[in-house]
PDB file of C-alpha atoms in Angstrom:
ATOM      1  CA  MET A 148      -6.971  20.518  17.105  1.00 58.00           C
ATOM      2  CA  ASP A 149      -9.999  18.425  17.759  1.00 82.00           C
ATOM      3  CA  LYS A 150      -9.191  14.397  18.623  1.00 83.00           C
ATOM      4  CA  TRP A 151     -10.707  13.303  15.539  1.00 87.00           C
ATOM      5  CA  LYS A 152      -8.134  15.820  13.113  1.00 88.00           C
ATOM      6  CA  LEU A 153      -5.288  14.877  15.275  1.00 87.00           C
ATOM      7  CA  PHE A 154      -5.884  10.929  14.796  1.00 88.00           C
ATOM      8  CA  LYS A 155      -5.948  11.734  11.063  1.00 88.00           C
ATOM      9  CA  LYS A 156      -2.701  13.282  11.667  1.00 89.00           C
ATOM     10  CA  ILE A 157      -1.155  10.717  13.668  1.00 89.00           C
ATOM     11  CA  THR A 158      -2.069   7.983  11.228  1.00 89.00           C
ATOM     12  CA  ARG A 159      -1.909   9.307   7.704  1.00 90.00           C
ATOM     13  CA  PHE A 160      -5.437   8.615   7.557  1.00 91.00           C
ATOM     14  CA  GLY A 161      -5.529  10.285   4.219  1.00 89.00           C
ATOM     15  CA  THR A 162      -3.811   6.898   2.913  1.00 89.00           C
ATOM     16  CA  ILE A 163      -6.350   4.409   3.224  1.00 93.00           C
ATOM     17  CA  PRO A 164      -8.154   4.283   0.005  1.00 93.00           C
ATOM     18  CA  VAL A 165      -5.043   2.066  -1.107  1.00 93.00           C
ATOM     19  CA  MET A 166      -6.030  -0.382   1.257  1.00 94.00           C
ATOM     20  CA  LEU A 167      -9.748   0.216   0.184  1.00 95.00           C
ATOM     21  CA  ILE A 168      -9.555  -0.557  -2.793  1.00 96.00           C
ATOM     22  CA  PRO A 169      -8.590  -3.873  -3.039  1.00 96.00           C
ATOM     23  CA  VAL A 170     -10.624  -4.661  -0.975  1.00 97.00           C
ATOM     24  CA  VAL A 171     -13.434  -3.715  -2.333  1.00 97.00           C
ATOM     25  CA  LEU A 172     -12.625  -5.584  -5.511  1.00 97.00           C
ATOM     26  CA  GLY A 173     -12.305  -8.384  -3.738  1.00 97.00           C
ATOM     27  CA  THR A 174     -15.598  -7.882  -2.532  1.00 97.00           C
ATOM     28  CA  VAL A 175     -16.972  -7.582  -5.699  1.00 97.00           C
ATOM     29  CA  GLY A 176     -15.176 -10.280  -7.081  1.00 96.00           C
ATOM     30  CA  ALA A 177     -16.969 -12.468  -5.155  1.00 97.00           C
ATOM     31  CA  TYR A 178     -20.780 -10.899  -5.404  1.00 96.00           C
ATOM     32  CA  VAL A 179     -19.949 -11.373  -9.203  1.00 95.00           C
ATOM     33  CA  TRP A 180     -18.426 -14.620  -9.771  1.00 95.00           C
ATOM     34  CA  GLU A 181     -20.216 -16.491  -6.752  1.00 94.00           C
ATOM     35  CA  GLY A 182     -23.217 -14.370  -6.007  1.00 93.00           C
ATOM     36  CA  SER A 183     -21.526 -14.126  -2.451  1.00 95.00           C
ATOM     37  CA  PHE A 184     -22.546 -11.046  -0.945  1.00 95.00           C
ATOM     38  CA  HIS A 185     -22.918 -10.776   3.554  1.00 96.00           C
ATOM     39  CA  PRO A 186     -22.644  -6.746   4.194  1.00 96.00           C
ATOM     40  CA  PHE A 187     -21.903  -7.361   8.009  1.00 97.00           C
ATOM     41  CA  LEU A 188     -18.761  -9.305   7.032  1.00 97.00           C
ATOM     42  CA  PHE A 189     -17.814  -6.449   4.779  1.00 97.00           C
ATOM     43  CA  VAL A 190     -18.139  -3.588   7.121  1.00 97.00           C
ATOM     44  CA  ILE A 191     -15.954  -5.559   8.866  1.00 97.00           C
ATOM     45  CA  THR A 192     -13.242  -6.412   6.493  1.00 97.00           C
ATOM     46  CA  ILE A 193     -13.240  -2.826   6.092  1.00 97.00           C
ATOM     47  CA  ILE A 194     -12.519  -1.529   9.334  1.00 97.00           C
ATOM     48  CA  GLY A 195     -10.365  -4.637  10.144  1.00 96.00           C
ATOM     49  CA  ALA A 196      -8.182  -3.322   6.864  1.00 96.00           C
ATOM     50  CA  VAL A 197      -8.106   0.638   8.049  1.00 96.00           C
ATOM     51  CA  ALA A 198      -6.834  -0.007  10.993  1.00 96.00           C
ATOM     52  CA  ALA A 199      -4.339  -2.644  10.394  1.00 95.00           C
ATOM     53  CA  HIS A 200      -3.353  -0.012   7.059  1.00 94.00           C
ATOM     54  CA  LEU A 201      -3.116   2.539   9.596  1.00 95.00           C
ATOM     55  CA  PHE A 202      -0.987   0.355  12.562  1.00 94.00           C
ATOM     56  CA  SER A 203       1.821  -0.257   9.173  1.00 92.00           C
ATOM     57  CA  ASN A 204       2.332   3.842   9.009  1.00 90.00           C
ATOM     58  CA  MET A 205       1.953   4.429  12.709  1.00 91.00           C
ATOM     59  CA  VAL A 206       4.317   1.722  13.232  1.00 90.00           C
ATOM     60  CA  ASN A 207       6.670   2.650  10.401  1.00 88.00           C
ATOM     61  CA  ASP A 208       6.886   5.664  11.852  1.00 86.00           C
ATOM     62  CA  LEU A 209       7.631   4.772  15.032  1.00 87.00           C
ATOM     63  CA  TRP A 210      10.891   2.049  14.135  1.00 84.00           C
ATOM     64  CA  ASP A 211      12.018   4.859  10.963  1.00 80.00           C
ATOM     65  CA  PHE A 212      12.065   7.131  14.710  1.00 81.00           C
ATOM     66  CA  ARG A 213      13.977   4.933  16.502  1.00 81.00           C
ATOM     67  CA  ASN A 214      16.631   4.263  13.362  1.00 75.00           C
ATOM     68  CA  GLY A 215      17.130   8.270  13.213  1.00 70.00           C
ATOM     69  CA  THR A 216      15.568   7.914   9.388  1.00 64.00           C
ATOM     70  CA  ASP A 217      13.690  10.365  10.402  1.00 56.00           C
ATOM     71  CA  THR A 218      15.520  12.556  12.340  1.00 59.00           C
ATOM     72  CA  GLU A 219      18.002  12.102   9.273  1.00 57.00           C
ATOM     73  CA  ALA A 220      15.362  12.889   6.723  1.00 54.00           C
ATOM     74  CA  LYS A 221      13.970  16.185   9.217  1.00 57.00           C
ATOM     75  CA  ASN A 222      17.885  17.555   9.236  1.00 55.00           C
ATOM     76  CA  THR A 223      18.761  16.957   5.622  1.00 56.00           C
ATOM     77  CA  PRO A 224      18.729  19.815   3.917  1.00 56.00           C
ATOM     78  CA  GLY A 225      15.686  19.893   0.586  1.00 57.00           C
ATOM     79  CA  MET A 226      14.633  16.568   1.815  1.00 55.00           C
ATOM     80  CA  ILE A 227      10.999  15.820   2.219  1.00 61.00           C
ATOM     81  CA  SER A 228       9.957  13.386   5.015  1.00 62.00           C
ATOM     82  CA  THR A 229       6.798  11.427   4.815  1.00 62.00           C
ATOM     83  CA  ASN A 230       6.171  10.627   8.137  1.00 64.00           C
ATOM     84  CA  SER A 231       3.727  12.486  10.211  1.00 69.00           C
ATOM     85  CA  GLY A 232       6.032  14.112  12.439  1.00 72.00           C
ATOM     86  CA  PHE A 233       4.881  13.368  15.344  1.00 80.00           C
ATOM     87  CA  LEU A 234       7.527  11.435  16.814  1.00 81.00           C
ATOM     88  CA  SER A 235      10.632  13.848  14.859  1.00 73.00           C
ATOM     89  CA  GLY A 236       9.018  16.680  15.688  1.00 74.00           C
ATOM     90  CA  GLY A 237       8.777  16.298  19.590  1.00 74.00           C
ATOM     91  CA  LEU A 238       5.087  16.592  19.525  1.00 75.00           C
ATOM     92  CA  MET A 239       3.811  13.604  20.695  1.00 81.00           C
ATOM     93  CA  PRO A 240       6.050  11.686  23.397  1.00 86.00           C
ATOM     94  CA  GLU A 241       6.723   7.499  21.766  1.00 87.00           C
ATOM     95  CA  SER A 242       5.284   6.182  24.970  1.00 89.00           C
ATOM     96  CA  LEU A 243       1.724   7.110  23.341  1.00 90.00           C
ATOM     97  CA  PHE A 244       2.462   6.987  20.105  1.00 90.00           C
ATOM     98  CA  ALA A 245       3.878   3.703  20.649  1.00 91.00           C
ATOM     99  CA  SER A 246       0.297   2.653  22.647  1.00 93.00           C
ATOM    100  CA  LEU A 247      -2.202   3.692  19.734  1.00 93.00           C
ATOM    101  CA  THR A 248       0.043   2.057  17.367  1.00 93.00           C
ATOM    102  CA  TRP A 249      -0.604  -1.348  19.420  1.00 95.00           C
ATOM    103  CA  GLY A 250      -4.151   0.194  19.475  1.00 96.00           C
ATOM    104  CA  LEU A 251      -4.853  -0.373  15.722  1.00 96.00           C
ATOM    105  CA  LEU A 252      -3.029  -3.523  15.587  1.00 95.00           C
ATOM    106  CA  ALA A 253      -5.492  -4.496  18.506  1.00 96.00           C
ATOM    107  CA  VAL A 254      -8.775  -3.793  16.141  1.00 97.00           C
ATOM    108  CA  ALA A 255      -7.329  -5.545  13.494  1.00 96.00           C
ATOM    109  CA  VAL A 256      -6.809  -8.753  14.892  1.00 96.00           C
ATOM    110  CA  ALA A 257     -10.251  -8.750  16.714  1.00 97.00           C
ATOM    111  CA  CYS A 258     -11.460  -7.952  13.183  1.00 96.00           C
ATOM    112  CA  GLY A 259      -9.617 -11.332  12.376  1.00 95.00           C
ATOM    113  CA  LEU A 260     -10.825 -13.266  14.750  1.00 96.00           C
ATOM    114  CA  PHE A 261     -14.402 -12.706  14.442  1.00 96.00           C
ATOM    115  CA  LEU A 262     -13.898 -13.346  10.644  1.00 96.00           C
ATOM    116  CA  SER A 263     -12.029 -16.378  11.071  1.00 95.00           C
ATOM    117  CA  ILE A 264     -15.072 -17.413  12.864  1.00 95.00           C
ATOM    118  CA  SER A 265     -17.593 -16.430  10.819  1.00 93.00           C
ATOM    119  CA  SER A 266     -15.180 -17.270   7.781  1.00 93.00           C
ATOM    120  CA  GLY A 267     -12.802 -20.082   8.394  1.00 92.00           C
ATOM    121  CA  TRP A 268      -9.917 -20.125  10.213  1.00 93.00           C
ATOM    122  CA  GLU A 269      -7.443 -20.009   6.956  1.00 93.00           C
ATOM    123  CA  THR A 270      -8.218 -15.671   7.277  1.00 93.00           C
ATOM    124  CA  LEU A 271      -5.914 -16.152  10.432  1.00 92.00           C
ATOM    125  CA  TRP A 272      -3.061 -16.497   7.663  1.00 93.00           C
ATOM    126  CA  PHE A 273      -3.803 -12.758   6.161  1.00 92.00           C
ATOM    127  CA  VAL A 274      -4.276 -11.293  10.044  1.00 91.00           C
ATOM    128  CA  ALA A 275      -0.931 -12.981  11.169  1.00 92.00           C
ATOM    129  CA  ALA A 276       0.837 -12.131   7.628  1.00 92.00           C
ATOM    130  CA  GLY A 277      -0.185  -8.588   7.683  1.00 91.00           C
ATOM    131  CA  ALA A 278       1.071  -8.010  11.178  1.00 90.00           C
ATOM    132  CA  LEU A 279       4.337  -9.728  10.181  1.00 91.00           C
ATOM    133  CA  ILE A 280       4.757  -7.649   7.337  1.00 90.00           C
ATOM    134  CA  ALA A 281       3.936  -4.472   9.014  1.00 87.00           C
ATOM    135  CA  TYR A 282       6.031  -5.084  12.086  1.00 86.00           C
ATOM    136  CA  PHE A 283       9.240  -6.414  10.438  1.00 87.00           C
ATOM    137  CA  TYR A 284       9.189  -3.912   7.055  1.00 83.00           C
ATOM    138  CA  VAL A 285      11.602  -1.716   9.491  1.00 80.00           C
ATOM    139  CA  ALA A 286      11.884  -3.693  12.995  1.00 80.00           C
ATOM    140  CA  PRO A 287      14.969  -5.418  13.799  1.00 79.00           C
ATOM    141  CA  PRO A 288      15.436  -7.921  13.149  1.00 78.00           C
ATOM    142  CA  LEU A 289      14.501  -8.266   9.530  1.00 78.00           C
ATOM    143  CA  ARG A 290      13.757  -4.958   9.205  1.00 79.00           C
ATOM    144  CA  PHE A 291      13.931  -5.563   5.190  1.00 78.00           C
ATOM    145  CA  GLY A 292      12.461  -2.558   4.013  1.00 72.00           C
ATOM    146  CA  TYR A 293      16.335  -0.902   4.862  1.00 75.00           C
ATOM    147  CA  ARG A 294      18.069  -4.013   3.028  1.00 75.00           C
ATOM    148  CA  GLY A 295      17.575  -2.850  -0.636  1.00 70.00           C
ATOM    149  CA  LYS A 296      17.344  -6.330  -2.690  1.00 80.00           C
ATOM    150  CA  GLY A 297      13.208  -5.855  -3.033  1.00 81.00           C
ATOM    151  CA  TYR A 298      11.793  -7.323  -0.296  1.00 83.00           C
ATOM    152  CA  SER A 299      10.261  -4.343   0.310  1.00 84.00           C
ATOM    153  CA  GLU A 300       8.675  -3.833  -3.345  1.00 90.00           C
ATOM    154  CA  PHE A 301       7.174  -7.413  -2.683  1.00 91.00           C
ATOM    155  CA  ALA A 302       6.142  -7.401   0.438  1.00 90.00           C
ATOM    156  CA  ILE A 303       3.736  -4.303  -0.250  1.00 91.00           C
ATOM    157  CA  PHE A 304       2.735  -5.862  -3.573  1.00 94.00           C
ATOM    158  CA  VAL A 305       1.753  -8.587  -1.178  1.00 94.00           C
ATOM    159  CA  ALA A 306       0.457  -6.397   1.364  1.00 92.00           C
ATOM    160  CA  PHE A 307      -1.790  -4.274  -0.901  1.00 92.00           C
ATOM    161  CA  GLY A 308      -3.114  -6.276  -3.827  1.00 94.00           C
ATOM    162  CA  ILE A 309      -2.838 -10.245  -3.063  1.00 95.00           C
ATOM    163  CA  MET A 310      -3.596 -10.096   0.360  1.00 96.00           C
ATOM    164  CA  PRO A 311      -5.969  -8.014   0.929  1.00 96.00           C
ATOM    165  CA  VAL A 312      -8.361  -8.722  -2.299  1.00 97.00           C
ATOM    166  CA  LEU A 313      -7.947 -12.487  -1.708  1.00 97.00           C
ATOM    167  CA  GLY A 314      -8.416 -12.559   2.182  1.00 96.00           C
ATOM    168  CA  SER A 315     -11.973 -10.086   1.404  1.00 97.00           C
ATOM    169  CA  TYR A 316     -12.891 -12.373  -1.036  1.00 97.00           C
ATOM    170  CA  PHE A 317     -12.530 -15.695   1.253  1.00 97.00           C
ATOM    171  CA  VAL A 318     -13.803 -13.173   3.873  1.00 97.00           C
ATOM    172  CA  GLN A 319     -17.529 -13.651   1.390  1.00 97.00           C
ATOM    173  CA  THR A 320     -16.871 -16.845  -0.108  1.00 96.00           C
ATOM    174  CA  GLY A 321     -15.016 -19.223   2.612  1.00 93.00           C
ATOM    175  CA  GLN A 322     -12.461 -20.569  -0.853  1.00 94.00           C
ATOM    176  CA  PHE A 323     -10.243 -19.325  -2.524  1.00 94.00           C
ATOM    177  CA  SER A 324      -9.630 -18.753  -6.353  1.00 94.00           C
ATOM    178  CA  LEU A 325      -7.308 -17.791  -9.302  1.00 96.00           C
ATOM    179  CA  LYS A 326      -9.567 -15.410 -10.599  1.00 96.00           C
ATOM    180  CA  PRO A 327      -9.001 -12.645  -6.704  1.00 96.00           C
ATOM    181  CA  VAL A 328      -5.448 -13.322  -7.789  1.00 97.00           C
ATOM    182  CA  LEU A 329      -5.052 -12.123 -10.894  1.00 97.00           C
ATOM    183  CA  LEU A 330      -7.680  -8.981 -10.130  1.00 97.00           C
ATOM    184  CA  SER A 331      -5.118  -7.987  -7.019  1.00 97.00           C
ATOM    185  CA  VAL A 332      -2.054  -7.340  -9.628  1.00 97.00           C
ATOM    186  CA  PRO A 333      -3.087  -4.519 -11.105  1.00 97.00           C
ATOM    187  CA  VAL A 334      -3.645  -2.656  -8.071  1.00 96.00           C
ATOM    188  CA  GLY A 335      -1.175  -4.149  -6.365  1.00 96.00           C
ATOM    189  CA  LEU A 336       1.591  -3.013  -8.956  1.00 97.00           C
ATOM    190  CA  LEU A 337       0.219   0.263  -8.697  1.00 97.00           C
ATOM    191  CA  THR A 338       0.288   0.246  -5.174  1.00 95.00           C
ATOM    192  CA  THR A 339       3.833  -0.539  -4.950  1.00 95.00           C
ATOM    193  CA  LEU A 340       4.549   2.090  -7.539  1.00 96.00           C
ATOM    194  CA  LEU A 341       3.127   4.430  -5.310  1.00 94.00           C
ATOM    195  CA  LEU A 342       5.867   3.303  -2.250  1.00 91.00           C
ATOM    196  CA  PHE A 343       8.428   3.222  -4.677  1.00 93.00           C
ATOM    197  CA  ASN A 344       8.452   6.121  -5.882  1.00 93.00           C
ATOM    198  CA  HIS A 345       8.020   7.719  -2.131  1.00 89.00           C
ATOM    199  CA  HIS A 346      11.617   7.087  -2.094  1.00 88.00           C
ATOM    200  CA  PHE A 347      12.708   9.456  -4.237  1.00 90.00           C
ATOM    201  CA  LEU A 348      11.797  12.267  -1.443  1.00 87.00           C
ATOM    202  CA  HIS A 349      14.121  11.291   0.915  1.00 81.00           C
ATOM    203  CA  TRP A 350      16.295   9.262  -0.774  1.00 80.00           C
ATOM    204  CA  ARG A 351      19.896  10.944   0.089  1.00 82.00           C
ATOM    205  CA  ALA A 352      19.240  11.171   4.039  1.00 78.00           C
ATOM    206  CA  ASP A 353      17.735   7.848   3.782  1.00 78.00           C
ATOM    207  CA  LYS A 354      21.662   6.853   2.265  1.00 79.00           C
ATOM    208  CA  GLN A 355      22.954   8.813   5.355  1.00 79.00           C
ATOM    209  CA  ALA A 356      20.755   6.855   7.475  1.00 72.00           C
ATOM    210  CA  GLY A 357      21.968   3.627   6.460  1.00 76.00           C
ATOM    211  CA  LYS A 358      18.147   2.478   4.750  1.00 78.00           C
ATOM    212  CA  ARG A 359      19.059   0.517   1.429  1.00 82.00           C
ATOM    213  CA  THR A 360      16.227   1.533  -0.461  1.00 85.00           C
ATOM    214  CA  LEU A 361      16.285   0.625  -4.110  1.00 87.00           C
ATOM    215  CA  VAL A 362      16.589   3.824  -4.798  1.00 89.00           C
ATOM    216  CA  VAL A 363      19.763   4.391  -2.748  1.00 88.00           C
ATOM    217  CA  VAL A 364      21.204   1.159  -3.888  1.00 88.00           C
ATOM    218  CA  TRP A 365      20.727   1.576  -7.946  1.00 92.00           C
ATOM    219  CA  GLY A 366      20.944   5.379  -7.719  1.00 91.00           C
ATOM    220  CA  GLU A 367      18.001   8.358  -8.859  1.00 91.00           C
ATOM    221  CA  ARG A 368      18.664   7.502 -12.534  1.00 93.00           C
ATOM    222  CA  ARG A 369      18.287   3.852 -12.417  1.00 95.00           C
ATOM    223  CA  ALA A 370      15.950   3.605 -10.037  1.00 94.00           C
ATOM    224  CA  LEU A 371      13.217   6.161 -12.138  1.00 95.00           C
ATOM    225  CA  VAL A 372      13.607   3.708 -15.237  1.00 95.00           C
ATOM    226  CA  PHE A 373      12.317   1.230 -12.750  1.00 96.00           C
ATOM    227  CA  SER A 374       9.786   3.362 -11.640  1.00 96.00           C
ATOM    228  CA  GLN A 375       8.352   3.831 -15.103  1.00 97.00           C
ATOM    229  CA  PHE A 376       8.605   0.153 -15.817  1.00 97.00           C
ATOM    230  CA  LEU A 377       6.889  -0.228 -12.965  1.00 96.00           C
ATOM    231  CA  LEU A 378       3.817   1.916 -14.211  1.00 97.00           C
ATOM    232  CA  LEU A 379       3.777  -0.064 -17.761  1.00 98.00           C
ATOM    233  CA  ILE A 380       3.749  -3.640 -16.219  1.00 98.00           C
ATOM    234  CA  SER A 381       0.795  -2.647 -14.051  1.00 97.00           C
ATOM    235  CA  TYR A 382      -1.284  -1.970 -17.243  1.00 98.00           C
ATOM    236  CA  VAL A 383       0.219  -4.664 -18.890  1.00 98.00           C
ATOM    237  CA  SER A 384      -1.643  -6.969 -16.112  1.00 97.00           C
ATOM    238  CA  LEU A 385      -5.002  -5.101 -16.510  1.00 98.00           C
ATOM    239  CA  ILE A 386      -4.879  -6.075 -20.395  1.00 98.00           C
ATOM    240  CA  VAL A 387      -4.376  -9.500 -18.930  1.00 97.00           C
ATOM    241  CA  CYS A 388      -6.734  -9.590 -17.033  1.00 97.00           C
ATOM    242  CA  VAL A 389      -9.387  -8.635 -19.693  1.00 97.00           C
ATOM    243  CA  ILE A 390      -7.734 -11.361 -21.978  1.00 96.00           C
ATOM    244  CA  PHE A 391      -8.303 -13.688 -19.234  1.00 96.00           C
ATOM    245  CA  GLY A 392     -11.815 -12.860 -18.852  1.00 94.00           C
ATOM    246  CA  VAL A 393     -11.553 -11.732 -15.065  1.00 96.00           C
ATOM    247  CA  LEU A 394     -12.259  -8.247 -16.419  1.00 96.00           C
ATOM    248  CA  PRO A 395     -15.261  -7.034 -19.313  1.00 96.00           C
ATOM    249  CA  VAL A 396     -13.322  -5.238 -21.990  1.00 96.00           C
ATOM    250  CA  TYR A 397     -14.674  -2.343 -20.511  1.00 95.00           C
ATOM    251  CA  GLY A 398     -12.733  -2.015 -17.377  1.00 95.00           C
ATOM    252  CA  LEU A 399      -9.725  -1.452 -20.022  1.00 97.00           C
ATOM    253  CA  LEU A 400     -11.073   2.248 -19.543  1.00 97.00           C
ATOM    254  CA  ALA A 401      -9.054   1.958 -16.497  1.00 97.00           C
ATOM    255  CA  LEU A 402      -5.669   2.364 -18.770  1.00 97.00           C
ATOM    256  CA  LEU A 403      -6.663   6.223 -19.047  1.00 97.00           C
ATOM    257  CA  THR A 404      -5.913   6.146 -15.595  1.00 97.00           C
ATOM    258  CA  ALA A 405      -1.653   6.132 -17.255  1.00 97.00           C
ATOM    259  CA  VAL A 406      -2.765   9.594 -18.489  1.00 97.00           C
ATOM    260  CA  ALA A 407      -1.445  11.588 -15.194  1.00 95.00           C
ATOM    261  CA  PRO A 408       1.699   9.671 -14.121  1.00 96.00           C
ATOM    262  CA  VAL A 409       3.065   9.178 -17.596  1.00 97.00           C
ATOM    263  CA  HIS A 410       2.727  13.063 -17.896  1.00 96.00           C
ATOM    264  CA  VAL A 411       5.080  13.742 -14.939  1.00 96.00           C
ATOM    265  CA  TYR A 412       7.361  11.242 -16.341  1.00 95.00           C
ATOM    266  CA  ARG A 413       7.925  13.671 -19.236  1.00 95.00           C
ATOM    267  CA  GLY A 414       8.335  16.260 -17.308  1.00 93.00           C
ATOM    268  CA  LEU A 415      11.220  14.664 -15.004  1.00 92.00           C
ATOM    269  CA  GLN A 416      14.916  14.834 -15.512  1.00 91.00           C
ATOM    270  CA  PRO A 417      17.675  11.728 -15.125  1.00 87.00           C
ATOM    271  CA  GLN A 418      18.271  14.006 -11.636  1.00 89.00           C
ATOM    272  CA  ASN A 419      16.302  15.497  -9.550  1.00 89.00           C
ATOM    273  CA  ALA A 420      15.676  17.574  -6.324  1.00 87.00           C
ATOM    274  CA  SER A 421      13.119  16.206  -3.934  1.00 85.00           C
ATOM    275  CA  PRO A 422      10.255  18.330  -4.620  1.00 88.00           C
ATOM    276  CA  ALA A 423      10.611  17.476  -8.489  1.00 89.00           C
ATOM    277  CA  TYR A 424       9.160  13.663  -7.247  1.00 91.00           C
ATOM    278  CA  LEU A 425       5.592  15.358  -5.330  1.00 92.00           C
ATOM    279  CA  PRO A 426       3.974  15.615  -8.672  1.00 94.00           C
ATOM    280  CA  LEU A 427       4.970  11.637  -9.095  1.00 94.00           C
ATOM    281  CA  MET A 428       3.723  10.866  -5.969  1.00 92.00           C
ATOM    282  CA  GLY A 429       0.499  12.691  -6.056  1.00 92.00           C
ATOM    283  CA  ALA A 430       0.003  11.100  -9.775  1.00 95.00           C
ATOM    284  CA  SER A 431       1.043   7.228  -9.206  1.00 95.00           C
ATOM    285  CA  GLN A 432      -1.447   7.704  -5.766  1.00 94.00           C
ATOM    286  CA  GLN A 433      -4.572   8.480  -8.332  1.00 94.00           C
ATOM    287  CA  ALA A 434      -3.557   6.340 -10.835  1.00 96.00           C
ATOM    288  CA  SER A 435      -3.553   3.276  -8.140  1.00 95.00           C
ATOM    289  CA  VAL A 436      -7.564   4.673  -6.418  1.00 95.00           C
ATOM    290  CA  ARG A 437      -8.831   5.301  -9.785  1.00 96.00           C
ATOM    291  CA  CYS A 438      -7.542   2.420 -11.687  1.00 97.00           C
ATOM    292  CA  GLY A 439      -9.184   0.161  -8.553  1.00 96.00           C
ATOM    293  CA  ALA A 440     -11.817   2.415  -8.347  1.00 96.00           C
ATOM    294  CA  ILE A 441     -12.503   1.683 -12.561  1.00 97.00           C
ATOM    295  CA  MET A 442     -11.787  -1.963 -12.406  1.00 97.00           C
ATOM    296  CA  ALA A 443     -14.619  -2.637  -9.614  1.00 96.00           C
ATOM    297  CA  LEU A 444     -17.191  -0.657 -11.165  1.00 97.00           C
ATOM    298  CA  ALA A 445     -16.566  -2.463 -14.351  1.00 96.00           C
ATOM    299  CA  LEU A 446     -16.763  -5.870 -12.250  1.00 95.00           C
ATOM    300  CA  LEU A 447     -19.691  -4.682 -10.551  1.00 94.00           C
ATOM    301  CA  ILE A 448     -21.784  -3.239 -14.290  1.00 94.00           C
ATOM    302  CA  GLN A 449     -20.297  -6.633 -15.590  1.00 92.00           C
ATOM    303  CA  GLY A 450     -22.501  -8.790 -12.575  1.00 88.00           C
ATOM    304  CA  LEU A 451     -25.796  -6.640 -12.796  1.00 87.00           C
ATOM    305  CA  ILE A 452     -26.350  -7.158 -16.563  1.00 82.00           C
TER     306      ILE A 452
END
């Protein structure tokens, strides 16, 4: 395996669209609403956001391994592990994995420092908040992703919705606004839904390892109802964006992206084997990325015409 393929597997590189879309949304909003677009700053923002997201993936793998969660998932029959497998499978020394993890954080921080010089020191708040959320999601002493009180879902909404959209908007304009916050809500909620749904794949193993996700706390049936409710309010927030003029009317075409997850929900029972949730994961990721892409395209078309 060449180094690039290895890097992609270790970092779960395929998940980066859920971070790229919010950054693009915030940048397009800055261009359309304020006429501000700085290509070089956009590239640095993308690099920093990707590095931060990959750091989040790897630090989660690192601490889930140290906490025994990934090992429990691997050893529990029928459970589907969502980590890279390099630590739980013994394919890479923990020390090397940790070095790569902190290297990605260093890249993200370096990009943040550069952007703070170019756009304003307030950029550092986004850097600090993102690093703390990513690290303490599973790391002691907070481990708020293990507490089952909705902390992790709120953190995901902030980290994959408000922060990248508002942050990229600020980088381009040097100011804050309510519009990018409203724009961030649909994609933030859909990404929260994606991360919530992935707990269904290994919730029994999480329970054995003491990881109290909401799926563990509520049980499969109740958590599945909440999952569908989260999908509903995601698209309701999209309609709200149109009502308040944040998106043009044709931005409602993004509602079509709800079809795939709705179809999957209809095929699920109140209780399901873990593999039954794989289509829901795929549909959730498609909805998050495609909805955000259509929103960005609709906003860009509005700006051009």
